[in-house]
PDB file of C-alpha atoms in Angstrom:
ATOM      1  CA  MET A1019      -6.210   3.508  30.385  1.00 45.00           C
ATOM      2  CA  ILE A1020      -3.851   4.736  27.689  1.00 56.00           C
ATOM      3  CA  THR A1021      -2.143   2.106  25.589  1.00 56.00           C
ATOM      4  CA  THR A1022       0.463   2.375  22.893  1.00 58.00           C
ATOM      5  CA  GLU A1023       0.298  -1.233  21.726  1.00 66.00           C
ATOM      6  CA  VAL A1024      -0.615  -1.601  18.078  1.00 74.00           C
ATOM      7  CA  ALA A1025      -0.906  -4.251  15.388  1.00 79.00           C
ATOM      8  CA  PHE A1026       0.394  -4.028  11.854  1.00 85.00           C
ATOM      9  CA  SER A1027      -0.751  -5.532   8.591  1.00 85.00           C
ATOM     10  CA  ARG A1028       0.640  -8.849   7.446  1.00 89.00           C
ATOM     11  CA  SER A1029       2.305  -7.182   4.461  1.00 91.00           C
ATOM     12  CA  THR A1030       4.123  -4.797   6.823  1.00 92.00           C
ATOM     13  CA  TRP A1031       5.393  -7.737   8.868  1.00 92.00           C
ATOM     14  CA  ARG A1032       6.578  -9.483   5.680  1.00 95.00           C
ATOM     15  CA  LYS A1033       8.394  -6.356   4.535  1.00 96.00           C
ATOM     16  CA  SER A1034       9.962  -6.012   7.970  1.00 94.00           C
ATOM     17  CA  LYS A1035      11.253  -9.576   7.806  1.00 96.00           C
ATOM     18  CA  GLU A1036      12.602  -8.979   4.285  1.00 97.00           C
ATOM     19  CA  PHE A1037      14.227  -5.724   5.433  1.00 97.00           C
ATOM     20  CA  CYS A1038      15.843  -7.303   8.504  1.00 95.00           C
ATOM     21  CA  THR A1039      17.109 -10.330   6.568  1.00 96.00           C
ATOM     22  CA  ALA A1040      18.620  -8.149   3.842  1.00 97.00           C
ATOM     23  CA  LEU A1041      20.115  -5.759   6.403  1.00 96.00           C
ATOM     24  CA  HIS A1042      21.707  -8.678   8.239  1.00 95.00           C
ATOM     25  CA  ASP A1043      23.187  -9.862   4.938  1.00 96.00           C
ATOM     26  CA  LEU A1044      24.509  -6.372   4.258  1.00 96.00           C
ATOM     27  CA  ALA A1045      26.014  -6.209   7.761  1.00 95.00           C
ATOM     28  CA  GLN A1046      28.176  -9.192   6.827  1.00 94.00           C
ATOM     29  CA  ARG A1047      29.651  -7.146   3.964  1.00 95.00           C
ATOM     30  CA  MET A1048      30.100  -3.673   5.434  1.00 95.00           C
ATOM     31  CA  PRO A1049      30.104  -1.997   8.852  1.00 94.00           C
ATOM     32  CA  MET A1050      26.646  -0.911   9.987  1.00 94.00           C
ATOM     33  CA  GLU A1051      28.093   2.446  11.034  1.00 94.00           C
ATOM     34  CA  LEU A1052      28.745   3.140   7.349  1.00 96.00           C
ATOM     35  CA  VAL A1053      25.218   2.036   6.450  1.00 96.00           C
ATOM     36  CA  ARG A1054      23.780   4.489   8.986  1.00 95.00           C
ATOM     37  CA  LEU A1055      26.150   7.239   7.853  1.00 95.00           C
ATOM     38  CA  TYR A1056      24.873   6.823   4.306  1.00 97.00           C
ATOM     39  CA  VAL A1057      21.215   6.640   5.381  1.00 95.00           C
ATOM     40  CA  THR A1058      21.378   9.683   7.652  1.00 94.00           C
ATOM     41  CA  GLU A1059      23.972  11.907   5.958  1.00 95.00           C
ATOM     42  CA  GLY A1060      24.253  10.569   2.397  1.00 95.00           C
ATOM     43  CA  VAL A1061      27.986  10.016   2.876  1.00 96.00           C
ATOM     44  CA  ARG A1062      29.596   7.327   0.736  1.00 96.00           C
ATOM     45  CA  THR A1063      32.956   5.835   1.598  1.00 94.00           C
ATOM     46  CA  PRO A1064      35.358   4.857  -1.204  1.00 94.00           C
ATOM     47  CA  ARG A1065      36.169   1.533   0.460  1.00 91.00           C
ATOM     48  CA  VAL A1066      32.541   0.373   0.120  1.00 95.00           C
ATOM     49  CA  ARG A1067      31.382  -1.140  -3.153  1.00 96.00           C
ATOM     50  CA  ILE A1068      28.810   0.839  -5.131  1.00 96.00           C
ATOM     51  CA  ASP A1069      26.436  -2.124  -5.359  1.00 97.00           C
ATOM     52  CA  TYR A1070      26.225  -2.146  -1.544  1.00 97.00           C
ATOM     53  CA  TYR A1071      24.981   1.435  -1.647  1.00 97.00           C
ATOM     54  CA  ASP A1072      22.511   0.401  -4.333  1.00 98.00           C
ATOM     55  CA  ARG A1073      21.263  -2.292  -1.962  1.00 98.00           C
ATOM     56  CA  ILE A1074      20.868   0.267   0.831  1.00 98.00           C
ATOM     57  CA  ASP A1075      18.783   2.407  -1.529  1.00 98.00           C
ATOM     58  CA  GLU A1076      16.585  -0.611  -2.295  1.00 98.00           C
ATOM     59  CA  LEU A1077      16.144  -1.267   1.427  1.00 97.00           C
ATOM     60  CA  ARG A1078      15.367   2.384   2.047  1.00 96.00           C
ATOM     61  CA  GLU A1079      12.599   2.198  -0.557  1.00 97.00           C
ATOM     62  CA  LEU A1080      11.215  -1.052   0.890  1.00 97.00           C
ATOM     63  CA  ARG A1081      11.208   0.566   4.329  1.00 96.00           C
ATOM     64  CA  ARG A1082       9.525   3.720   3.059  1.00 96.00           C
ATOM     65  CA  GLU A1083       6.843   1.711   1.246  1.00 96.00           C
ATOM     66  CA  ALA A1084       6.047  -0.264   4.399  1.00 95.00           C
ATOM     67  CA  LEU A1085       6.007   2.841   6.597  1.00 96.00           C
ATOM     68  CA  LEU A1086       3.690   4.663   4.198  1.00 95.00           C
ATOM     69  CA  ALA A1087       1.268   1.737   4.298  1.00 94.00           C
ATOM     70  CA  GLU A1088       0.814   2.409   8.041  1.00 93.00           C
ATOM     71  CA  MET A1089       0.782   6.221   7.850  1.00 94.00           C
ATOM     72  CA  ARG A1090      -2.992   6.515   7.419  1.00 94.00           C
ATOM     73  CA  HIS A1091      -3.298   5.137  10.962  1.00 94.00           C
ATOM     74  CA  VAL A1092      -0.599   7.466  12.266  1.00 95.00           C
ATOM     75  CA  GLU A1093      -2.256  10.469  10.647  1.00 96.00           C
ATOM     76  CA  ALA A1094      -5.691   9.539  12.021  1.00 96.00           C
ATOM     77  CA  GLN A1095      -4.234   9.162  15.519  1.00 95.00           C
ATOM     78  CA  ALA A1096      -2.407  12.492  15.245  1.00 97.00           C
ATOM     79  CA  GLU A1097      -5.551  14.230  13.999  1.00 97.00           C
ATOM     80  CA  SER A1098      -7.484  12.853  16.972  1.00 96.00           C
ATOM     81  CA  TRP A1099      -4.779  14.082  19.330  1.00 97.00           C
ATOM     82  CA  LEU A1100      -4.893  17.550  17.775  1.00 97.00           C
ATOM     83  CA  GLU A1101      -8.676  17.631  18.198  1.00 97.00           C
ATOM     84  CA  GLU A1102      -8.349  16.590  21.844  1.00 97.00           C
ATOM     85  CA  HIS A1103      -5.652  19.233  22.505  1.00 97.00           C
ATOM     86  CA  PRO A1104      -6.963  22.431  20.864  1.00 96.00           C
ATOM     87  CA  ASP A1105      -4.537  24.778  22.668  1.00 97.00           C
ATOM     88  CA  GLU A1106      -1.531  22.785  21.521  1.00 96.00           C
ATOM     89  CA  ALA A1107      -2.999  22.514  18.008  1.00 96.00           C
ATOM     90  CA  ALA A1108      -3.442  26.302  17.881  1.00 96.00           C
ATOM     91  CA  ARG A1109       0.152  26.834  19.025  1.00 96.00           C
ATOM     92  CA  ILE A1110       1.480  24.462  16.361  1.00 96.00           C
ATOM     93  CA  ALA A1111      -0.658  26.079  13.650  1.00 96.00           C
ATOM     94  CA  ALA A1112       0.616  29.522  14.686  1.00 97.00           C
ATOM     95  CA  GLU A1113       4.230  28.331  14.393  1.00 96.00           C
ATOM     96  CA  TYR A1114       3.519  27.435  10.778  1.00 96.00           C
ATOM     97  CA  ARG A1115       1.425  30.575  10.195  1.00 96.00           C
ATOM     98  CA  ARG A1116      -1.628  28.463   9.407  1.00 96.00           C
ATOM     99  CA  THR A1117      -5.138  28.391  10.803  1.00 96.00           C
ATOM    100  CA  GLN A1118      -5.152  24.660  11.489  1.00 96.00           C
ATOM    101  CA  ALA A1119      -2.455  22.206  12.586  1.00 96.00           C
ATOM    102  CA  THR A1120      -1.873  19.005  10.637  1.00 97.00           C
ATOM    103  CA  PRO A1121      -0.286  15.672  11.554  1.00 96.00           C
ATOM    104  CA  GLU A1122       2.665  16.648   9.379  1.00 96.00           C
ATOM    105  CA  MET A1123       3.206  19.792  11.438  1.00 96.00           C
ATOM    106  CA  LEU A1124       2.916  17.799  14.651  1.00 96.00           C
ATOM    107  CA  LEU A1125       5.176  14.873  13.713  1.00 96.00           C
ATOM    108  CA  GLY A1126       7.379  16.269  10.966  1.00 95.00           C
ATOM    109  CA  THR A1127       7.323  15.894   7.201  1.00 95.00           C
ATOM    110  CA  ALA A1128      10.017  13.215   7.042  1.00 95.00           C
ATOM    111  CA  VAL A1129       8.178  11.077   9.593  1.00 95.00           C
ATOM    112  CA  VAL A1130       4.814  11.291   7.813  1.00 95.00           C
ATOM    113  CA  ASN A1131       6.452  10.697   4.416  1.00 95.00           C
ATOM    114  CA  GLY A1132       8.239   7.596   5.699  1.00 93.00           C
ATOM    115  CA  GLU A1133      11.624   9.133   4.935  1.00 93.00           C
ATOM    116  CA  SER A1134      12.880   9.682   8.472  1.00 93.00           C
ATOM    117  CA  PRO A1135      15.817   7.420   9.393  1.00 91.00           C
ATOM    118  CA  ALA A1136      14.427   7.311  12.949  1.00 88.00           C
ATOM    119  CA  PHE A1137      13.845   3.912  14.469  1.00 82.00           C
ATOM    120  CA  GLY A1138      11.886   5.067  17.461  1.00 84.00           C
ATOM    121  CA  PHE A1139      10.439   8.051  19.216  1.00 91.00           C
ATOM    122  CA  PRO A1140      10.094   9.391  22.753  1.00 91.00           C
ATOM    123  CA  PRO A1141       7.309   7.822  24.830  1.00 91.00           C
ATOM    124  CA  ASP A1142       5.136  10.937  24.662  1.00 92.00           C
ATOM    125  CA  THR A1143       5.132  10.728  20.855  1.00 93.00           C
ATOM    126  CA  TYR A1144       3.704   7.203  21.048  1.00 92.00           C
ATOM    127  CA  LEU A1145       0.878   8.602  23.152  1.00 93.00           C
ATOM    128  CA  ILE A1146       0.046  10.898  20.233  1.00 95.00           C
ATOM    129  CA  ALA A1147       0.341   8.255  17.525  1.00 94.00           C
ATOM    130  CA  PRO A1148       0.906   4.681  18.751  1.00 94.00           C
ATOM    131  CA  SER A1149       1.158   3.376  15.178  1.00 93.00           C
ATOM    132  CA  LEU A1150       4.501   5.149  14.869  1.00 94.00           C
ATOM    133  CA  ARG A1151       5.878   1.994  16.479  1.00 92.00           C
ATOM    134  CA  VAL A1152       6.052   0.686  12.918  1.00 94.00           C
ATOM    135  CA  TYR A1153       9.390   2.508  12.714  1.00 93.00           C
ATOM    136  CA  GLU A1154      10.738   0.027  15.279  1.00 92.00           C
ATOM    137  CA  LEU A1155      10.269  -2.777  12.738  1.00 93.00           C
ATOM    138  CA  PHE A1156      12.665  -1.048  10.350  1.00 94.00           C
ATOM    139  CA  MET A1157      15.686  -0.096  12.420  1.00 92.00           C
ATOM    140  CA  TRP A1158      18.997   0.442  10.684  1.00 93.00           C
ATOM    141  CA  TYR A1159      20.648  -1.916  13.170  1.00 90.00           C
ATOM    142  CA  ASP A1160      21.646  -5.531  12.715  1.00 87.00           C
ATOM    143  CA  GLU A1161      20.577  -8.104  15.289  1.00 81.00           C
ATOM    144  CA  ASN A1162      24.236  -8.886  16.055  1.00 78.00           C
ATOM    145  CA  GLU A1163      25.151  -5.355  17.094  1.00 75.00           C
ATOM    146  CA  ARG A1164      25.572  -4.654  20.753  1.00 61.00           C
ATOM    147  CA  TRP A1165      23.364  -2.050  22.371  1.00 57.00           C
ATOM    148  CA  THR A1166      25.192   0.018  24.922  1.00 52.00           C
ATOM    149  CA  ARG A1167      23.971   2.620  27.338  1.00 48.00           C
ATOM    150  CA  ASN A1168      25.920   5.801  27.838  1.00 47.00           C
TER     151      ASN A1168
END
């Protein structure tokens, strides 16, 4: 049976709680759409105070620090997947003109470096590296936002 359930360290959970609390506070001061625009595109809006952007940068660093703490597990899982799928590993290595594929090639540099603004991944990615679920603890969404389906 394949499972994608994982556990995270206590310090990661604490950082997630700190991140979510601070993000909720920030959501009371500026639209979350502008937060995400800044996080994903680097776009600042004149109507938003500079200290709010400073706070976003602090949250981005807190998030990155927590994600990096879990990356050793992600990398180990990705390495195992590459070993179990030699044909796919060879294809990935060839794309990068290397002899051996790495977790970074498989998942992307920004993901492995904890810099991706992603908050989740497709189900097949969790089969490769279940610990990537840590990204779900650090979503750039406030609890009061509505989730809609298209």
